[in-house]
Amino acid sequence: MKKGDVRPDNRKLIIITERCKECGFCIEFCPQHVIAKSAEINSKGYHPVYLNDEAKCTKCDICGMICPDFAIGIVDTEKQQEARG
Amino acid sequence: MNTVNPDEAVHPLDPYLRAERIPHIWCSGCGLGLVVNCFLRGLIKSRLELDKVVVVSGIGCTGRAAGYINLDSFHTTHGRAIPFATGLKLANPELKVVVISGDGDLAAIGGNHLIHAARRNADITVLCINNFIYGMTGGQVGPTTPLTARTTTSVGGNIDEPFNIPYLAAASGAAYVARWTTAQVIRLEKSITEALLKKGFSLIEIIAPCPTYYGRMNKQRTGLEQMKYYRDNSIVKSGIDPKHVGIEFNGQIIVGRFVD
Amino acid sequence: MTERKYLAGEFFMSGDDACAEGAISAGCRFFAGYPITPASEIAERMSERLPEVAGSYIQMEDELASLAAVLGASWGGVKAMTATSGPGFSLMMENLGLGIMTETPCVIVDVQRGSPSTGLPTLTGQGDMMQARWGSHGSYSIIALSPDSPQELYSLTIRAFNLSEKYRLPVLVMTEAATGHMYEKVVIPPMNEIEVVHRRKPAVSAGKYLPFKPDADLVPPMASAGEGYRVHITGLTHDERGYPAMTAEAQDRLVRRLVDKIEQNRGDIIDLEEDGIDGAEVVVCSYGISARVSRIAVEQARAEGIRIGMLRLITVWPFPEDRIRDIAGQARAFVVPEINYGQISLEVERCACGRAETVLVPHMGGGVHSPETILEAIKQVVR
């Protein structure tokens, strides 16, 4: 990369719906208020959350830090690909 | 829709967890998973060699943390995580030994071991997760339950003053003492890194929600309500003398790094 | 501090001191303890000697912490020991269970005194023998050794470490105030003449290692913390991965194996000393300091023409059921002198199954039997 190039942003929010227990922490603490409960139900009977406005998500990862269930967070997809090999 | 099929997604912390055991047993809205989350992030930032990091826990909901963390982990007897950790560290000083246990485990049955390890300035890091109650056994009063709080063994309201854990640890000789609630995730993570890298006895008291018992019996029925209460009633006062940081029922929670 | 390192030679030494030296000869490099009469001298000697051999000593705040620290040190890869007496032994029971459940090698020495409760702190007893077998909750097997002299306290401490490493459990050395505080000749052999056993280590890599998958002898290889195996160890009923498994099936598998790994290896574990049992009419069955006194009574009885044999239990647990059953088929009676109101005698009676009489010769504690008392009991039987 050289000066002036834009570094690609490979980060993305992932939600592992089977792990979500509908605690509401990420919804409350998201500074952009872009997480909400979905209408789906997972196998444990919870409504997992979903990102309702991807454009507004700043990928701050507060949701990732505050989730007690390892159900949501920002991943670097390129690093994930590398990790999976 | 950007929710990812669980078969494809790997949470970035999964390599640090025993991921085959997730979802964990903790209730919806319980703060324990959040503490494990912060701990793993703080641990990664500390750049300690993970093969040399060991987690020791006691008995209780918090005690189950050892079983979810992908490090050498020991789920020991009630109240005895700290002396077990002391033996580990003395046998192999290269180990970084972390105790993750609850308020009842560390301050009631384990109280003696807590103060002696602090007195000795044993080189271990203790995360004391305080949800003001004995959760696993069904919500009994504990050594940190605030005065007047309702529990299954204090149905008319708790009549005993709780411990002020940071004060207890500091008075016993701890080298690093901090308190955060689960609402201060970023500061908590940073504090965990500091405590891990600090030589000597470090203790972080982490106030965490128990919606199933403490919350439900004290009109904060969900973890979210308790998280909001922490967010709205915490005040950061790093450097304050820990004798001032006792917690009253539904009162202010003073957080911060008190001793370093 | 003198550079004594490893001792070898002939010494005039107390039992407690010999015990500490036995530990060091066995490779023990960690001791955590709490003062209690008559075991304090073991702690005192370990506090002095361990730094000389690059080990660690810590005095903990109580006996619960002491055994917890010993278990932790064992998982840190170091052979570890504690020593106590009755009241402290009682306090250690919960962690003893943790040690058994997690298959943690270590040695616990109980220098027994007058009991129950505070009892006779400075005087001898043998009242903890059943507690040694059943003191912790649950169904489990234990190994307990009973020396009869400071010399044997030295060598059985080494044996205790070796058995604990081989079978992966806490092993008890059950001695008494009389033996612990007795001064006698103790011969410490050169280091290269002492057999020392180490726990079996995993032969596979971390990814393939199952911490509680046993080998053919029912004992799993043991990784230490910090070796990269990322073990999970819990006192909860667990599966081969070490993870909690809250089912009757897992309980059945685990509890049976914890018991069977001792029961099936009795031949290797049990040590007995026998004298004149063949053709004997009466057999004195005894252990520890009581065995020393019994020997005098047996000789006297023999001199008076009584066909008498002696069975000394060097290993008290597992109890030599088969040997007692065999002897019960030949001899008329067992005479069991012990410094309590009947503990091992109950086992003798159980195994004799009514085919031979079991005569307890009790001493409540505070001293040892006189040989005359034991001789009198022997004569009563043959009358």
XYZ file of C-alpha atoms in Angstrom:
728
model
C 0.000 0.000 0.000
C 1.134 3.515 -0.624
C 0.148 6.895 0.714
C -3.332 7.800 -0.369
C -4.506 4.219 -0.754
C -7.642 3.339 1.180
C -7.073 0.344 3.448
C -9.774 -2.205 2.807
C -12.122 -2.792 5.741
C -12.690 -6.534 5.975
C -14.620 -6.321 9.202
C -18.164 -7.496 9.521
C -20.691 -8.048 12.249
C -21.570 -11.669 12.832
C -24.428 -12.994 14.905
C -24.503 -16.646 15.932
C -28.245 -16.987 16.327
C -28.146 -20.306 18.168
C -26.150 -18.741 20.982
C -28.254 -15.643 21.543
C -30.252 -15.665 24.791
C -32.171 -12.467 24.162
C -30.618 -10.676 27.146
C -30.857 -7.316 25.409
C -27.426 -5.995 26.399
C -26.196 -5.399 22.859
C -29.452 -3.691 21.912
C -29.238 -1.315 24.853
C -25.542 -0.549 24.642
C -25.126 -0.214 20.885
C -24.237 3.478 20.462
C -25.903 3.515 17.059
C -29.066 1.697 18.163
C -28.960 -0.585 15.184
C -29.475 -3.932 16.889
C -32.925 -5.280 17.548
C -34.690 -8.536 18.355
C -35.726 -10.532 15.336
C -38.960 -12.405 14.875
C -37.096 -15.703 14.461
C -36.890 -18.189 17.277
C -33.793 -20.283 17.844
C -33.792 -23.861 19.119
C -33.655 -22.680 22.751
C -36.752 -20.564 22.251
C -35.074 -17.170 22.194
C -35.523 -14.394 19.630
C -31.994 -13.771 18.421
C -30.948 -10.223 17.597
C -30.231 -8.863 14.164
C -28.577 -5.788 12.679
C -31.312 -3.577 11.345
C -29.226 -0.890 9.673
C -25.925 -2.141 8.397
C -24.901 1.243 7.032
C -25.051 2.856 10.448
C -22.970 0.171 12.159
C -19.557 1.658 12.942
C -18.115 -1.736 13.890
C -17.154 -0.409 17.312
C -17.601 -3.948 18.727
C -19.266 -2.785 21.931
C -21.863 -5.459 21.211
C -19.066 -7.997 20.959
C -17.568 -6.888 24.255
C -20.822 -6.791 26.142
C -22.398 -10.040 24.946
C -22.387 -12.672 27.700
C -23.005 -15.473 25.231
C -20.363 -15.033 22.518
C -23.221 -14.636 20.087
C -22.308 -11.373 18.401
C -19.192 -9.481 17.449
C -17.066 -7.910 14.808
C -14.861 -10.246 12.864
C -12.164 -9.510 10.400
C -13.280 -11.759 7.572
C -9.864 -11.860 5.989
C -8.301 -13.051 9.233
C -11.115 -15.580 9.595
C -10.359 -16.924 6.135
C -6.692 -17.212 6.990
C -7.504 -18.929 10.261
C -9.696 -21.441 8.486
C -6.917 -22.049 6.019
C -29.764 -9.970 6.345
C -26.348 -10.250 7.874
C -26.938 -12.774 10.597
C -24.620 -15.610 9.840
C -25.380 -19.299 9.879
C -23.797 -20.712 13.022
C -22.294 -23.489 10.968
C -20.207 -20.935 9.118
C -19.436 -18.294 11.711
C -16.647 -18.588 14.193
C -16.749 -16.082 17.013
C -13.306 -14.454 17.319
C -13.025 -15.668 20.910
C -13.902 -19.273 20.108
C -10.241 -20.373 19.969
C -9.924 -19.204 23.578
C -13.060 -21.010 24.693
C -13.965 -24.664 24.906
C -16.333 -23.832 22.079
C -17.934 -27.270 21.980
C -19.466 -26.408 25.365
C -21.039 -23.146 24.193
C -23.933 -22.149 24.711
C -22.936 -22.175 28.361
C -25.230 -22.898 31.290
C -25.540 -19.317 32.526
C -28.936 -17.680 32.440
C -30.101 -15.105 29.953
C -28.929 -11.776 31.319
C -26.340 -13.266 33.661
C -23.141 -11.258 33.734
C -20.738 -14.174 33.981
C -20.351 -14.781 30.260
C -19.639 -11.072 29.878
C -16.861 -11.305 32.457
C -15.333 -14.276 30.648
C -15.582 -12.269 27.442
C -13.742 -9.298 28.995
C -11.231 -11.583 30.641
C -10.314 -13.234 27.358
C -9.952 -9.882 25.623
C -7.865 -8.473 28.464
C -5.754 -11.625 28.438
C -5.127 -11.406 24.702
C -4.067 -7.772 25.060
C -1.645 -8.699 27.858
C 0.274 -10.856 25.360
C 1.014 -13.421 28.023
C 1.960 -16.858 26.725
C -1.342 -18.686 26.890
C 0.117 -22.105 27.606
C 1.409 -20.650 30.852
C -1.844 -19.028 31.944
C -3.881 -21.094 34.375
C -7.408 -20.428 35.625
C -8.553 -21.680 39.026
C -12.144 -21.389 40.145
C -14.214 -22.348 43.156
C -17.791 -23.517 43.386
C -20.855 -21.631 42.275
C -22.088 -20.133 39.059
C -18.834 -18.229 38.713
C -16.916 -21.406 39.370
C -18.202 -22.815 36.113
C -16.113 -20.251 34.246
C -13.054 -22.501 34.417
C -14.883 -25.109 32.365
C -15.458 -22.797 29.427
C -12.006 -21.299 29.095
C -9.497 -23.039 26.845
C -6.537 -22.802 29.172
C -5.281 -25.155 31.871
C -8.231 -24.729 34.199
C -9.068 -26.098 37.616
C -12.546 -26.221 39.121
C -11.711 -26.865 42.782
C -13.553 -26.965 46.108
C -15.752 -24.224 47.571
C -13.645 -21.355 48.829
C -10.303 -22.998 48.156
C -9.370 -21.676 44.723
C -6.903 -19.207 46.189
C -4.777 -21.682 48.171
C -4.868 -24.106 45.231
C -3.648 -21.265 43.030
C -0.920 -20.484 45.560
C 0.357 -24.063 45.360
C 0.329 -23.977 41.552
C 2.301 -20.761 41.454
C 4.878 -21.903 43.979
C 5.375 -25.181 42.133
C 5.875 -23.422 38.816
C 6.566 -19.696 39.112
C 6.478 -19.371 35.327
C 2.728 -19.839 35.428
C 0.400 -16.863 35.421
C -2.334 -17.979 37.812
C -5.770 -16.372 37.676
C -8.528 -17.084 40.171
C -12.062 -16.510 38.906
C -14.612 -17.009 41.635
C -17.704 -15.556 43.233
C -18.509 -13.371 46.198
C -19.651 -16.192 48.477
C -16.816 -18.487 47.452
C -14.095 -15.886 47.981
C -15.429 -13.829 50.865
C -17.435 -16.233 53.003
C -16.064 -19.779 53.021
C -12.889 -18.591 51.298
C -12.508 -15.357 53.231
C -9.601 -16.561 55.289
C -7.665 -17.576 52.196
C -8.416 -14.275 50.509
C -6.949 -12.165 53.280
C -3.909 -14.368 53.751
C -3.040 -14.429 50.060
C -3.340 -10.632 50.035
C -1.210 -10.446 53.162
C 1.438 -12.581 51.505
C 1.117 -10.538 48.334
C 0.878 -13.875 46.517
C 1.548 -13.324 42.823
C -1.898 -14.258 41.570
C -4.718 -12.321 39.932
C -8.162 -12.673 41.457
C -11.375 -11.790 39.656
C -14.058 -11.667 42.341
C -17.389 -11.627 40.588
C -19.932 -10.119 42.910
C -23.594 -10.645 42.097
C -24.590 -10.047 45.729
C -25.980 -13.552 46.165
C -25.387 -17.309 46.178
C -26.797 -18.009 42.743
C -26.095 -21.677 42.064
C -27.760 -22.870 45.260
C -30.916 -20.838 44.678
C -30.464 -17.275 45.857
C -29.356 -17.231 49.490
C -27.906 -14.237 51.279
C -24.150 -13.817 50.988
C -21.320 -11.826 52.524
C -21.762 -9.040 49.974
C -25.550 -8.849 49.872
C -26.490 -5.208 50.550
C -28.352 -4.357 53.727
C -32.144 -4.803 53.387
C -31.922 -6.802 50.152
C -34.290 -9.750 49.845
C -32.936 -13.241 49.341
C -34.259 -16.715 50.056
C -32.568 -16.715 53.463
C -33.296 -13.092 54.269
C -36.924 -12.835 53.204
C -37.550 -9.863 55.454
C -34.490 -8.088 54.126
C -30.819 -8.717 54.895
C -29.890 -7.538 58.385
C -26.113 -7.945 58.106
C -23.709 -5.373 56.711
C -21.897 -6.672 53.650
C -18.163 -6.763 53.144
C -16.556 -3.944 51.249
C -14.345 -6.226 49.175
C -11.868 -3.645 47.832
C -11.359 -2.344 51.375
C -10.854 -5.879 52.691
C -8.327 -6.716 49.996
C -6.468 -3.438 50.326
C -6.329 -3.629 54.113
C -4.945 -7.158 53.858
C -2.092 -6.015 51.647
C -3.145 -6.378 48.022
C -0.899 -4.683 45.472
C -3.670 -3.885 42.991
C -7.345 -3.404 43.791
C -10.049 -2.281 41.411
C -13.779 -2.528 41.044
C -15.844 -2.308 37.867
C -19.322 -3.331 36.931
C -20.213 -5.278 33.827
C -21.492 -2.031 32.333
C -17.937 -0.705 32.015
C -16.668 -3.308 29.578
C -13.859 -1.281 28.095
C -12.439 -0.180 31.432
C -12.907 -3.645 32.852
C -10.947 -5.192 30.006
C -8.140 -2.675 30.497
C -8.106 -3.286 34.235
C -7.846 -7.012 33.652
C -4.777 -6.497 31.467
C -3.237 -4.287 34.162
C -3.976 -6.793 36.908
C -2.554 -9.672 34.870
C 0.674 -7.815 34.283
C 0.968 -6.546 37.831
C 3.368 -8.426 40.059
C 1.868 -9.313 43.421
C -1.673 -9.875 44.606
C -4.205 -8.207 42.337
C -7.924 -8.268 42.857
C -10.692 -6.898 40.683
C -14.191 -6.954 42.099
C -16.637 -7.173 39.211
C -20.259 -6.311 39.969
C -22.385 -8.499 37.713
C -26.116 -9.136 37.341
C -27.937 -12.196 38.592
C -31.408 -11.801 37.118
C -32.746 -15.168 38.237
C -32.281 -14.592 41.954
C -30.899 -11.302 43.160
C -32.620 -9.310 40.445
C -35.928 -11.112 40.615
C -36.132 -10.842 44.402
C -35.169 -7.198 44.424
C -37.340 -5.712 41.702
C -34.749 -5.785 38.933
C -36.114 -8.792 37.140
C -33.779 -8.816 34.159
C -30.063 -8.623 33.627
C -30.713 -5.644 31.415
C -32.378 -3.707 34.241
C -29.391 -4.402 36.461
C -26.994 -3.370 33.690
C -28.863 -0.089 33.312
C -28.753 0.422 37.053
C -24.971 -0.128 36.988
C -24.549 2.226 34.052
C -26.673 4.949 35.607
C -25.389 4.649 39.181
C -21.690 3.963 38.777
C -19.281 6.720 39.449
C -15.603 6.422 38.613
C -13.325 7.463 41.436
C -9.946 5.933 40.803
C -7.491 6.554 43.594
C -10.136 6.975 46.264
C -9.484 5.278 49.597
C -11.378 1.993 49.339
C -12.857 2.429 52.775
C -15.350 4.750 51.119
C -16.578 2.332 48.469
C -19.128 0.269 50.387
C -22.314 -0.412 48.456
C -25.753 0.382 49.801
C -28.876 -1.295 48.517
C -29.763 0.295 45.153
C -27.209 2.970 45.917
C -24.303 4.441 44.099
C -21.534 2.085 43.010
C -18.092 3.617 43.192
C -15.836 2.005 40.613
C -12.260 2.546 39.630
C -8.701 1.508 40.268
C -8.290 2.040 43.998
C -4.882 0.597 44.762
C -1.961 0.159 42.404
C 21.936 -22.084 55.868
C 24.096 -25.193 55.588
C 24.519 -26.897 52.265
C 23.180 -30.235 53.335
C 21.288 -31.074 50.156
C 20.728 -34.785 50.071
C 21.545 -36.680 53.250
C 22.949 -40.200 53.249
C 24.250 -42.292 56.102
C 23.214 -43.411 59.582
C 21.399 -40.987 61.798
C 19.818 -40.851 65.222
C 16.614 -39.237 64.212
C 13.015 -38.739 65.275
C 10.220 -40.291 63.262
C 8.973 -36.891 62.179
C 12.412 -35.923 60.924
C 12.762 -39.287 59.182
C 9.432 -38.695 57.480
C 10.640 -35.362 56.128
C 13.852 -36.955 54.880
C 11.855 -39.740 53.262
C 9.853 -37.136 51.390
C 12.975 -35.442 50.173
C 14.493 -38.764 49.130
C 11.323 -39.454 47.169
C 11.665 -36.187 45.278
C 9.132 -34.135 47.232
C 9.833 -30.477 46.538
C 6.750 -28.799 47.985
C 5.285 -28.816 51.447
C 2.323 -26.797 52.660
C 1.239 -27.306 56.226
C -0.112 -25.929 59.437
C 1.325 -26.448 62.907
C -0.249 -29.237 64.952
C 1.133 -31.417 67.682
C 2.686 -33.975 67.101
C 3.300 -33.331 63.408
C 4.755 -29.830 63.558
C 8.299 -31.112 63.447
C 7.724 -32.476 59.957
C 6.779 -28.983 58.815
C 9.720 -27.502 60.672
C 12.196 -29.844 59.061
C 10.661 -29.376 55.605
C 10.822 -25.596 56.022
C 14.530 -25.922 56.640
C 15.365 -28.651 54.102
C 13.257 -27.763 51.087
C 15.102 -24.542 50.268
C 18.330 -26.590 50.445
C 17.061 -28.851 47.663
C 15.504 -26.051 45.586
C 11.990 -26.832 46.784
C 9.306 -24.616 48.315
C 7.789 -24.545 51.763
C 4.775 -22.510 52.717
C 2.929 -22.385 55.972
C -0.711 -21.920 55.118
C -3.435 -20.364 57.222
C -5.149 -23.655 57.985
C -5.264 -27.308 57.000
C -7.870 -26.791 54.309
C -5.544 -24.362 52.570
C -2.589 -26.677 53.143
C -4.071 -29.596 51.260
C -5.478 -27.273 48.583
C -2.003 -25.861 48.016
C -0.531 -29.381 47.894
C -3.018 -30.377 45.193
C -2.247 -27.197 43.248
C 1.486 -27.821 43.494
C 1.046 -31.375 42.242
C -0.749 -30.025 39.188
C 2.129 -27.588 38.833
C 4.263 -30.678 38.257
C 5.903 -30.993 41.681
C 5.681 -33.826 44.225
C 3.925 -32.396 47.235
C 3.124 -33.340 50.821
C 1.407 -32.154 53.948
C 1.437 -33.497 57.500
C -1.076 -33.164 60.285
C -2.841 -34.922 63.138
C -6.468 -35.835 63.881
C -8.119 -32.407 64.013
C -6.288 -31.254 60.881
C -6.979 -34.546 59.151
C -10.680 -33.923 59.678
C -10.339 -30.492 58.095
C -8.630 -31.972 55.063
C -11.398 -34.389 54.179
C -13.125 -32.313 51.514
C -9.927 -31.630 49.633
C -8.929 -35.278 50.020
C -12.054 -36.026 48.011
C -10.999 -33.477 45.414
C -7.593 -35.154 45.218
C -9.182 -38.540 44.700
C -11.692 -37.290 42.140
C -9.064 -35.402 40.163
C -6.531 -38.227 40.594
C -3.880 -35.916 42.035
C -0.709 -37.582 43.373
C 0.357 -36.338 46.800
C 1.104 -37.590 50.303
C -0.731 -36.777 53.517
C 0.886 -37.800 56.795
C -1.351 -38.192 59.858
C 0.622 -38.403 63.081
C -2.227 -39.669 65.211
C -2.822 -38.534 68.751
C -5.416 -39.061 71.500
C -8.868 -38.466 70.041
C -11.719 -37.654 69.444
C -11.648 -33.861 69.171
C -8.746 -32.041 70.773
C -8.105 -35.190 72.813
C -4.541 -35.723 73.954
C -2.402 -33.550 71.701
C 0.965 -34.774 72.918
C 0.115 -38.430 73.417
C -0.325 -41.273 71.007
C -3.418 -42.771 69.401
C -4.544 -44.790 66.402
C -8.053 -43.463 66.246
C -8.095 -42.165 62.677
C -7.818 -45.482 60.847
C -11.441 -45.764 59.710
C -11.443 -42.079 58.885
C -8.438 -42.765 56.669
C -10.654 -45.135 54.715
C -13.953 -43.299 54.758
C -13.286 -39.756 55.940
C -14.300 -38.060 52.722
C -17.792 -38.347 51.307
C -18.551 -40.802 48.535
C -17.417 -44.212 47.378
C -13.696 -44.326 46.708
C -10.614 -46.345 47.498
C -7.560 -45.102 49.342
C -4.054 -46.292 50.123
C -2.848 -45.953 53.726
C 0.493 -47.163 55.070
C 1.416 -47.714 58.706
C 5.089 -47.707 59.741
C 6.326 -49.182 63.010
C 9.532 -47.199 63.512
C 11.296 -44.018 62.461
C 13.243 -46.117 59.935
C 10.046 -47.407 58.437
C 8.468 -43.963 58.552
C 11.370 -42.897 56.334
C 10.973 -45.757 53.860
C 7.162 -45.822 53.813
C 7.046 -42.112 53.048
C 9.047 -42.905 49.920
C 6.699 -45.786 49.155
C 3.725 -43.485 49.676
C 5.055 -41.055 47.082
C 5.768 -43.879 44.654
C 2.288 -45.340 45.048
C 0.685 -41.908 44.717
C 2.547 -41.257 41.474
C 1.812 -44.704 40.076
C -1.880 -44.782 40.925
C -2.585 -41.057 40.844
C -4.226 -40.395 44.173
C -3.418 -38.934 47.598
C -1.703 -41.625 49.697
C -1.868 -41.556 53.474
C 0.923 -42.321 55.898
C -0.833 -43.164 59.154
C 1.648 -42.973 62.008
C 1.399 -42.013 65.666
C 2.802 -39.511 68.142
C 4.854 -42.311 69.679
C 6.561 -43.131 66.370
C 6.806 -39.536 65.237
C 8.483 -38.393 68.403
C 10.613 -41.491 68.936
C 14.342 -41.184 68.323
C 15.989 -44.196 66.725
C 18.593 -45.139 64.185
C 17.592 -44.276 60.670
C 19.675 -45.382 57.729
C 19.340 -43.224 54.638
C 20.756 -44.991 51.570
C 22.654 -43.203 48.827
C 20.365 -41.515 46.344
C 21.107 -43.929 43.523
C 19.875 -46.842 45.622
C 16.438 -45.399 46.140
C 13.669 -46.328 43.735
C 11.640 -43.270 42.828
C 8.539 -43.452 40.655
C 7.192 -40.557 38.569
C 3.728 -40.085 37.183
C 3.256 -41.299 33.664
C 3.136 -38.428 31.190
C 0.962 -38.288 28.074
C 2.400 -39.991 25.012
C 0.222 -37.998 22.634
C 0.082 -34.372 21.602
C -2.199 -31.808 23.189
C -4.836 -32.112 20.496
C -5.241 -35.830 21.097
C -4.859 -35.963 24.855
C -7.826 -36.975 26.983
C -6.883 -36.218 30.608
C -9.062 -38.955 32.102
C -8.754 -41.694 29.559
C -7.077 -44.515 31.440
C -4.344 -46.823 30.274
C -4.667 -50.583 30.802
C -3.910 -50.265 34.509
C -6.917 -47.923 34.850
C -4.632 -44.927 35.492
C -4.622 -42.022 33.017
C -1.318 -40.354 32.082
C -1.037 -36.944 33.723
C -0.111 -33.652 32.117
C 0.913 -30.741 34.318
C -0.326 -27.167 34.058
C 1.802 -25.061 31.770
C 2.776 -27.860 29.386
C 0.377 -26.778 26.673
C -2.219 -29.477 27.216
C -4.922 -27.038 28.307
C -6.419 -29.559 30.683
C -9.687 -29.016 32.477
C -9.819 -30.566 35.922
C -12.965 -30.541 38.038
C -14.290 -32.191 41.170
C -17.615 -32.632 39.393
C -18.269 -36.052 37.905
C -16.546 -35.848 34.564
C -15.941 -37.660 31.306
C -12.651 -38.586 29.702
C -12.177 -35.019 28.461
C -12.380 -33.847 32.052
C -15.603 -31.958 31.339
C -18.508 -32.111 33.786
C -20.854 -34.987 32.890
C -23.913 -34.910 35.084
C -25.297 -38.352 34.277
C -25.671 -41.664 36.063
C -23.709 -43.335 33.259
C -20.703 -41.049 33.682
C -20.905 -41.467 37.452
C -20.927 -45.248 37.141
C -17.927 -45.263 34.805
C -15.875 -42.844 36.844
C -16.585 -44.104 40.359
C -16.000 -47.720 39.379
C -12.671 -46.847 37.789
C -11.493 -44.766 40.760
C -12.191 -47.689 43.062
C -11.116 -50.449 40.689
C -7.751 -48.891 39.903
C -6.825 -49.588 43.521
C -8.799 -52.771 44.120
C -7.530 -54.451 40.959
C -3.942 -53.635 41.835
C -3.993 -54.922 45.406
C -1.261 -57.392 44.693
C 1.101 -54.540 43.884
C -0.064 -52.240 46.660
C -0.487 -54.426 49.735
C 2.546 -55.132 51.933
C 2.293 -57.438 54.898
C 4.813 -58.815 57.372
C 4.074 -62.340 58.502
C 5.587 -64.487 61.173
C 4.634 -68.043 62.048
C 1.104 -67.956 60.677
C 1.187 -71.446 59.244
C -0.196 -73.785 61.838
C -0.930 -71.005 64.263
C -3.908 -71.263 66.560
C -4.018 -67.551 67.244
C -2.863 -64.763 64.990
C -2.136 -61.299 66.278
C -3.100 -58.781 63.643
C -1.607 -55.374 64.257
C -0.148 -52.212 62.695
C 2.016 -49.215 63.477
C 3.326 -48.768 67.006
C 0.935 -51.401 68.314
C 2.714 -53.952 66.151
C 5.974 -53.255 67.946
C 4.428 -53.989 71.300
C 2.576 -56.978 69.868
C 5.846 -58.557 68.757
C 6.989 -58.775 72.378
C 3.713 -60.368 73.425
C 3.918 -62.828 70.538
C 7.429 -63.880 71.531
C 6.334 -64.338 75.115
C 3.349 -66.395 74.058
C 5.501 -68.551 71.832
C 7.896 -69.100 74.719
C 4.951 -70.388 76.738
C 4.173 -72.920 74.009
C 1.259 -71.174 72.347
C 1.015 -71.724 68.590
C 0.907 -68.119 67.648
C 1.457 -66.130 64.505
C 1.678 -62.453 63.729
C 0.330 -60.504 60.792
C 1.588 -56.934 60.569
C -0.310 -54.631 58.277
C 2.205 -52.383 56.584
C -0.539 -51.438 54.168
C -3.719 -50.944 56.149
C -5.812 -49.749 53.209
C -6.666 -51.430 50.934
C -7.334 -53.945 53.655
C -5.898 -57.447 52.985
C -9.297 -59.118 52.930
C -8.148 -62.243 51.137
C -5.313 -62.912 53.567
C -7.605 -62.537 56.568
C -10.136 -64.862 54.951
C -7.442 -67.466 54.345
C -6.111 -67.274 57.887
C -9.651 -67.423 59.275
C -9.942 -70.832 57.665
C -6.926 -72.145 59.603
C -6.530 -70.245 62.869
C -9.036 -70.135 65.699
C -8.846 -66.478 66.483
C -7.399 -63.109 65.639
C -6.205 -60.832 68.400
C -6.228 -57.215 67.307
C -4.479 -54.716 69.582
C -5.055 -51.122 68.513
C -5.008 -47.745 70.199
C -8.691 -47.020 69.700
C -11.957 -48.652 70.676
C -12.086 -50.925 67.655
C -11.567 -49.856 64.051
C -9.344 -52.228 62.081
C -10.679 -55.026 64.267
C -14.037 -54.426 62.587
C -12.436 -55.155 59.223
C -10.783 -58.285 60.573
C -14.110 -59.469 61.949
C -15.880 -58.695 58.698
C -13.381 -60.639 56.637
C -13.103 -63.509 59.100
C -16.782 -64.006 58.453
C -17.391 -65.894 61.666
C -14.879 -68.614 60.812
C -12.450 -67.292 63.378
C -13.069 -65.232 66.474
C -11.886 -61.621 66.493
C -10.699 -60.305 69.840
C -10.122 -56.596 70.117
C -7.503 -55.435 72.619
C -8.304 -51.756 72.846
C -6.330 -48.910 74.327
C -8.223 -45.643 74.355
C -5.096 -43.585 73.712
C -2.507 -41.635 75.610
C 0.038 -44.429 75.579
C 0.781 -47.797 74.040
C -0.368 -51.229 75.219
C 1.757 -53.115 77.653
C 2.836 -56.475 76.229
C 1.199 -58.113 79.249
C -2.221 -56.838 78.242
C -1.861 -58.331 74.802
C -0.435 -61.581 76.179
C -3.360 -61.850 78.555
C -5.809 -61.504 75.670
C -3.938 -64.191 73.738
C -4.083 -66.544 76.687
C -7.804 -65.908 77.118
C -8.354 -67.148 73.589
C -6.418 -70.377 73.954
C -7.871 -71.219 77.340
